XYZ file of C-alpha atoms in Angstrom:
359
model
C 36.351 97.572 79.310
C 34.721 94.379 78.066
C 37.513 93.943 75.546
C 40.144 94.350 78.272
C 38.415 91.678 80.379
C 38.355 89.357 77.372
C 42.068 89.873 76.751
C 42.851 89.225 80.406
C 40.829 85.996 80.382
C 42.477 84.952 77.168
C 45.952 85.657 78.566
C 45.083 83.713 81.706
C 43.914 80.767 79.625
C 47.062 80.884 77.541
C 49.198 80.880 80.682
C 47.350 77.885 82.115
C 47.689 76.064 78.791
C 51.448 76.680 78.650
C 51.917 75.660 82.289
C 49.940 72.451 81.671
C 52.101 71.675 78.639
C 55.291 72.262 80.607
C 53.982 70.090 83.443
C 53.390 67.259 80.960
C 56.867 67.781 79.526
C 58.417 67.789 82.994
C 56.608 64.587 83.926
C 57.888 62.972 80.736
C 61.420 64.049 81.582
C 61.152 62.673 85.123
C 59.876 59.333 83.844
C 62.578 59.077 81.177
C 65.222 59.979 83.762
C 63.876 57.343 86.169
C 64.123 54.789 83.354
C 67.747 55.917 82.707
C 67.009 56.711 79.067
C 69.701 58.632 77.159
C 69.198 62.410 77.065
C 66.104 61.858 79.196
C 65.206 65.551 79.465
C 64.868 65.834 75.695
C 63.423 62.435 74.838
C 60.911 62.256 77.722
C 59.288 65.661 77.137
C 59.183 65.048 73.384
C 57.285 61.767 73.724
C 54.955 63.026 76.477
C 54.040 66.204 74.599
C 53.670 64.331 71.296
C 51.111 62.022 72.919
C 49.291 65.005 74.455
C 49.301 66.806 71.099
C 47.908 63.757 69.323
C 44.979 63.672 71.772
C 44.073 67.246 70.830
C 45.692 69.257 73.620
C 47.049 72.604 72.420
C 50.728 72.226 73.330
C 52.120 75.153 71.363
C 54.550 77.373 73.240
C 54.951 81.151 72.925
C 57.556 82.117 70.362
C 59.605 83.919 73.030
C 60.147 80.692 74.951
C 61.329 78.824 71.874
C 63.722 81.633 70.944
C 65.246 81.653 74.436
C 65.664 77.868 74.310
C 67.350 77.966 70.891
C 69.726 80.710 72.003
C 70.766 79.042 75.264
C 71.193 75.632 73.649
C 73.227 77.226 70.852
C 75.561 78.791 73.417
C 75.832 75.424 75.149
C 76.539 73.544 71.903
C 79.261 76.047 70.998
C 81.101 75.230 74.203
C 81.760 71.769 72.783
C 83.915 73.199 69.982
C 87.651 72.886 70.621
C 90.819 73.726 68.649
C 91.076 70.008 67.760
C 87.639 70.174 66.149
C 88.609 73.200 64.068
C 91.553 71.213 62.666
C 89.150 68.859 60.828
C 87.385 71.578 58.842
C 89.509 70.817 55.756
C 87.727 67.492 55.189
C 84.221 68.902 55.630
C 83.629 69.686 51.908
C 84.189 66.007 51.020
C 81.765 65.022 53.767
C 79.219 67.562 52.483
C 79.409 66.021 49.006
C 78.778 62.491 50.287
C 75.933 63.746 52.466
C 74.160 65.420 49.545
C 74.387 62.235 47.488
C 72.575 60.548 50.363
C 69.930 63.309 50.408
C 69.280 62.811 46.675
C 68.944 59.052 47.131
C 66.545 59.504 50.070
C 64.369 61.828 47.985
C 64.320 59.549 44.937
C 63.641 56.367 46.907
C 60.895 57.929 49.045
C 59.276 59.463 45.961
C 59.325 56.088 44.199
C 57.659 54.421 47.196
C 54.923 57.052 47.532
C 54.242 57.678 43.824
C 54.790 54.325 42.158
C 54.165 52.096 45.172
C 51.200 53.837 46.823
C 49.963 55.768 43.756
C 50.063 59.149 45.508
C 49.995 62.042 43.058
C 53.259 63.509 41.800
C 53.158 66.677 43.912
C 52.363 65.020 47.242
C 54.988 62.338 46.674
C 57.626 64.883 45.739
C 57.165 67.297 48.628
C 56.698 64.527 51.196
C 59.985 62.944 50.094
C 62.226 65.976 50.683
C 64.158 65.402 53.954
C 63.931 68.692 55.827
C 63.484 72.434 55.209
C 59.797 71.975 56.017
C 58.947 75.693 56.046
C 60.183 76.064 52.447
C 58.500 72.829 51.392
C 55.123 73.901 52.830
C 55.331 77.326 51.202
C 56.103 75.803 47.809
C 53.538 73.012 48.070
C 50.565 75.254 48.955
C 50.128 76.435 45.360
C 50.142 72.901 43.941
C 47.855 69.883 44.105
C 49.762 68.550 47.096
C 47.657 66.808 49.747
C 48.943 69.010 52.574
C 47.651 66.767 55.357
C 49.408 63.707 53.994
C 52.606 65.597 53.342
C 52.688 67.240 56.787
C 51.968 64.000 58.626
C 54.723 62.104 56.811
C 57.231 64.911 57.375
C 56.305 65.436 61.049
C 56.130 61.743 61.963
C 59.479 61.167 60.276
C 61.061 63.849 62.466
C 59.606 62.420 65.684
C 60.670 58.906 64.727
C 64.141 60.179 63.893
C 64.731 61.765 67.292
C 63.030 58.905 69.119
C 65.158 56.240 67.407
C 68.433 58.113 67.047
C 68.753 59.084 70.712
C 68.864 55.535 72.147
C 70.945 54.378 69.155
C 73.592 56.983 69.929
C 73.423 56.035 73.594
C 74.302 52.480 72.544
C 76.896 53.589 69.984
C 78.642 55.821 72.511
C 78.650 53.131 75.170
C 75.935 54.769 77.233
C 78.168 57.597 78.343
C 78.234 61.351 77.782
C 74.452 61.614 77.894
C 74.271 64.095 80.748
C 76.011 66.896 78.913
C 73.776 69.504 80.518
C 75.919 69.128 83.646
C 79.265 69.523 81.855
C 81.406 72.636 81.982
C 83.469 74.582 84.452
C 81.956 77.380 86.548
C 83.245 80.821 85.644
C 83.277 84.374 86.877
C 80.453 86.838 86.129
C 82.704 88.625 83.644
C 83.382 85.369 81.764
C 79.685 84.594 81.522
C 78.955 88.160 80.457
C 81.508 87.894 77.642
C 80.205 84.481 76.537
C 76.567 85.551 76.381
C 77.296 88.972 74.878
C 79.346 87.576 71.991
C 76.844 84.767 71.455
C 73.909 87.196 71.467
C 75.498 89.439 68.844
C 76.243 86.416 66.639
C 72.716 85.026 67.184
C 71.046 88.295 66.194
C 73.285 88.526 63.144
C 72.388 84.958 62.142
C 68.711 85.765 62.489
C 69.043 89.015 60.555
C 70.791 87.184 57.701
C 68.019 84.551 57.712
C 70.483 81.691 58.100
C 68.716 78.349 58.719
C 68.332 78.005 62.483
C 69.980 81.430 62.593
C 69.384 82.204 66.267
C 70.754 78.890 67.476
C 73.478 78.617 64.851
C 74.641 82.184 65.480
C 74.819 81.551 69.225
C 76.776 78.370 68.529
C 79.272 80.235 66.339
C 79.731 82.998 68.914
C 80.205 80.520 71.731
C 82.505 78.368 69.592
C 84.705 81.392 68.875
C 85.089 82.005 72.611
C 85.879 78.387 73.437
C 87.970 77.377 70.418
C 90.199 80.424 70.844
C 90.809 79.531 74.483
C 89.443 82.870 75.720
C 87.095 81.052 78.077
C 86.146 77.474 78.923
C 82.943 78.143 80.856
C 79.726 76.461 79.781
C 76.059 77.133 80.390
C 75.070 76.111 83.958
C 72.840 73.035 84.065
C 70.178 75.001 85.959
C 69.694 77.049 82.774
C 70.482 74.421 80.138
C 68.225 71.669 81.456
C 64.942 73.660 81.290
C 65.862 74.696 77.745
C 66.366 71.049 76.842
C 62.852 70.379 78.145
C 61.554 73.264 76.030
C 63.176 71.820 72.915
C 61.580 68.437 73.559
C 58.262 70.201 74.037
C 58.618 72.091 70.762
C 59.332 68.901 68.836
C 56.429 67.039 70.418
C 54.010 69.906 69.813
C 54.376 69.464 66.048
C 51.598 66.880 66.216
C 49.101 69.478 67.429
C 46.343 70.150 64.920
C 46.798 66.889 63.032
C 43.684 64.698 62.849
C 44.133 61.571 64.941
C 42.422 59.339 62.408
C 44.670 60.585 59.610
C 47.745 60.304 61.831
C 46.991 56.681 62.719
C 46.179 55.709 59.135
C 49.353 57.306 57.779
C 51.698 56.130 60.526
C 52.696 52.865 58.761
C 53.529 54.864 55.627
C 55.485 57.390 57.695
C 57.475 54.569 59.287
C 58.411 53.192 55.870
C 59.489 56.690 54.731
C 61.531 57.017 57.920
C 63.220 53.652 57.304
C 64.024 54.626 53.722
C 65.639 57.829 54.977
C 67.634 56.018 57.641
C 68.779 53.323 55.204
C 70.189 55.727 52.622
C 71.629 58.017 55.300
C 73.382 54.969 56.730
C 74.790 54.044 53.314
C 76.108 57.577 52.788
C 77.467 57.615 56.335
C 79.222 54.289 55.849
C 80.913 55.657 52.733
C 82.029 58.734 54.669
C 83.428 56.690 57.566
C 85.285 54.358 55.196
C 86.821 57.122 53.094
C 87.329 59.972 55.586
C 88.837 60.126 59.101
C 85.444 60.549 60.782
C 83.824 58.838 63.769
C 80.558 56.921 63.196
C 78.640 58.840 65.879
C 79.209 62.288 64.417
C 78.462 61.089 60.900
C 75.216 59.462 62.070
C 74.059 62.762 63.551
C 75.264 64.901 60.657
C 73.722 62.727 57.939
C 70.363 62.168 59.671
C 67.578 63.597 57.471
C 66.151 66.498 59.453
C 65.940 68.587 62.654
C 68.904 70.969 62.627
C 68.324 72.299 66.155
C 67.551 68.969 67.815
C 70.440 67.081 66.242
C 72.910 69.857 67.044
C 71.807 69.666 70.668
C 72.139 65.873 70.622
C 75.679 66.272 69.296
C 76.574 68.317 72.355
C 74.742 65.968 74.697
C 76.806 63.046 73.431
C 80.007 65.135 73.214
C 80.120 64.722 69.411
C 81.468 67.792 67.570
C 78.335 69.995 67.349
C 79.974 72.328 64.820
C 80.409 69.502 62.290
C 76.836 68.331 62.822
C 75.337 71.828 62.560
C 77.342 72.649 59.426
C 76.041 69.560 57.640
C 72.425 70.291 58.487
C 72.803 73.857 57.252
C 74.219 72.553 53.962
C 71.353 70.064 53.620
C 68.805 72.751 54.497
C 70.268 75.228 52.030
C 70.456 72.632 49.277
C 66.779 71.738 49.693
C 65.712 75.375 50.110
C 67.468 76.300 46.863
C 65.923 73.492 44.843
C 62.356 73.755 46.214
C 61.371 76.866 44.162
C 62.674 75.154 41.014
C 60.695 72.009 41.822
C 57.541 74.019 42.542
C 57.868 75.861 39.219
C 58.383 72.607 37.368
C 55.350 71.057 39.075
C 53.174 73.974 37.959
C 54.406 73.725 34.357
C 53.775 69.985 34.373
C 50.234 70.497 35.649
C 49.579 73.166 32.992
C 50.730 70.796 30.227
C 48.467 68.023 31.536
C 45.474 70.377 31.697
C 46.074 71.510 28.116
C 46.043 67.967 26.792
């Protein structure tokens, strides 16, 4: 009986905590919307929750909420795929190749700054320099001499800076339009919505089962894209459903700062900003090469080549009406490339440490 009372109190506390977090996120969205910021209901909640997380508030959301948000936003992003978009798939491999050159340059330049410039140890510099695939990076780094706090702060701050800077930049690049994508789409019949969500759900579950990066969201995007690109249906997710999920995504991004020591965060923020600028600079160089050599628009290349955040950048692509399939495909390729090389790097780090200890 006492245990049941404890569980009930705990559940009640958890509910209050989640509601408080969502209230903060909603307030951030309202403020950003009042200021006419681009994609206000993503950017506002992200900033508000990031600030709350940095002050020590537990802003983590239940996994079920995040999964629902990823699924719905994947369905929404897939509705931006058209037959015209599919016609450009032939040039994607060339774009992938240019992107991965940029990823290698980002890694090398960031490593050089951290290791040779700041004298961080080899392991911390290496794992902090990899742009994305954080779950794989953390798993590989735990068995090395990596300073996990430094690495996590640099990686997390870089992601927040990326979304915070890229959103207004795209708003400027796209002329300030197409930022209220959550309201786009034609209303449909119940049977059309049933077909859209059923196909998307099957594809999402398959993506998750196959452990594809961002599988739930990417699978939903593919299922929805198949419906829309084939012309079977043109309905999109109603804004009453899509907008709360956008708020949830902003909340999830902002909550990444929870658990990080404020003193360490503040002391490492200048370093994180430099790492972010290095990433943006080399992504921009790779993107410029792609735009000059391939028939691609600057906006979609900027989103596709940005170093991190598959889910968030795919959603931004839809919000700005910029080919979400192209953007998602590039982030999957980047993620897979890093995920494949991380075990090799971790093994090499361990062998290097063993040689040094034997000397």
